[in-house]
């Protein structure tokens, strides 16, 4: 979806196209093998790097799937496993999510998971997207998004599930649920999450137009909570986390659950229907044809 | 209702009173007869003028019912027929609603439809008000309000159903659901539409007090989306429409429906009860007496 | 709860601790015995003083329970009786609530009502808290909060039930539902009342963090409606009341009910379960121990 956006919308994502080709010639952040003894707290998979500091109770999760942290099935699976592991670790009380890729937090769902795949594969993929959302939106940890790059579509959704959003104050970055720009409809739980954050009218206009916001626009409507210079995103997230962790945890968790439960229940009780909706839509001939033409065009660009 | 507001509230509508008498001596915008061949796209009824530009897919609907575009049963019937016609015309993708009357977009529901009428007539009138709302709020077209004058009560409701609201930046104009000022209660679907636009608290205060907002106040709370100089309202609406029509239509329409369906369903499933409520209220002796005294006073003013 | 907040949160309530001891050596506002004939309209109980002006239809209720207008069972009982009396008096159309205590509007629920009490007593107390909320939130009078001091927790709740909130512009005062800071969870109807006022996201963050806002912060998110210099709080409330009372009462009351009924119905239909939840939580050994330690610490401070 992210790539398709780049072509159709010209808003904020086109940079990723050139990057995808150029990045492939760069190495990605080198991942050293970790000792078994460390694996409980610090795990490095191919796409996600987790550093857990026992002394503070805070884990930093770095998305490091070049070029643009696309949310593929593999990525989502690793992400959910890593998050679940931290959730079950009672000593882990806070999670900061950030990106190791330059200029992008996450470009959203991986379009390759939706092209020429069986209905079963599409269903498996969509279930993984739901799972990511459910894990994050219902997390008992304090979850802070350190948004150090653009964050369209699924990347924005990931940010929206967090308790607090800090974004790099770089006007070249953008954030938003821009699915409509790509001819795709954000499902009801994307919509609900956004409405819970910026209200009904902002959500209506944002989703009808598939708007991508600059950081200052995003701050103005409450899509992010704070802007800081790019090199201070992570340190600010760490400082903010300290404040959040000073709050009595049990009361904070019950309060968070009270705020979010109705929205979560709506997906959990409609999960299979939501998957079916997605599969029916994405496997349509017209949609597949459109994706195919798009990928064809991408190949030519790279050639 | 609009006229009654003028007397009781002194806020923004009193200008219409003198206008009603003075305007009757002026001719209204001259309507040339149209050829049958043109009628499909450009229709001129006595109260509404529609110009449809096939090349852009955009229709401009001008309200031209002197003196203040009151929403009478005749007006609403024509309005709904004209809107339905455009809705069914697949080549029409956008609708801009504006006024041909000076200084007023629409003064709201016509009080004469509620005075000394049979319950059946009142019911028919209210059904027409519901129909206007249903047609506009669920339209698959992009609907933009070019608010080039005051827009109280039903005029404000009409604006609120649109996808985008551009208002003339003239501090003498006002907009709001001021029914309470007139001793009348905005029904739940007026309330829902406003809450979807400006949130619960703004709606609570606006409706309890029957507030009319200046354009800049309206912009501040999100009751309108943009202010422009009076002579640029329509051109800005046209430019904005171009942007909206660049969005993939199918995805935009499904998104719009997802945002608005719960609110629409609430009226459609309570439509008869809502009509009954209105009829019971408006045919009360006390209310009829109050309207009568008000109209009596109007006559004296005109005399 | 208010006192506990002072220890744990350091935000805005610590002033009350010293005040509690110092104030006990001061007399409270001297209450002269009232004539029976005056009692219908002007009642002075030990904790609440009501001045009703027949000529304006406005009652001013002064909270005068030293040192910090804690909401004890006695206080709440008197409050509900006084409010009910005004509600039933058709000549009373407006109620202004303010404080006679220096620097505090109300410090919230009285922690002594929750310590070493039988489940029955706790239940009785909680029912009284619910009753206060129900009476205020559903009042047919115009209710204005003249917030002339800090207003944490239950004090903030009381303010939130009003139709309009005017706060003293003194940066040393604060307002907010800070229960989470105390390890306690604001129940769903506290949350609903706040969300109806400041929206979902502001409420989520405020309740997760137990935030106390300065007056200017509170104004910014809409937690209060207006700031005025401290000595003008009551006069501004009186002037504002005049404007509200100019609105046709019947239409305003129906509108208010329409806005608030769903929230009120949610508590009335879950009232017993909500009491049970509270009792189960507050009578837990761990919670009682925590309160006990806290009170022990208070004694030492005073010694």
XYZ file of N, CA and C in Angstrom, chain A residues 124 126 140 142 219 228 279:
21
model
N -4.500 -14.790 6.462
C -3.440 -14.932 7.471
C -2.750 -13.583 7.708
N -4.018 -10.550 7.149
C -4.891 -9.577 7.800
C -5.058 -9.893 9.293
N -0.712 -3.662 28.576
C -0.695 -3.130 29.940
C 0.588 -2.327 30.198
N 3.207 0.800 29.407
C 3.148 2.133 28.807
C 3.859 2.040 27.461
N 0.349 17.789 15.137
C 0.300 18.262 16.523
C -0.966 19.083 16.758
N 9.662 17.284 18.731
C 10.999 17.651 19.218
C 11.972 17.547 18.054
N -10.453 -9.937 2.660
C -10.104 -10.927 1.638
C -10.966 -10.741 0.393
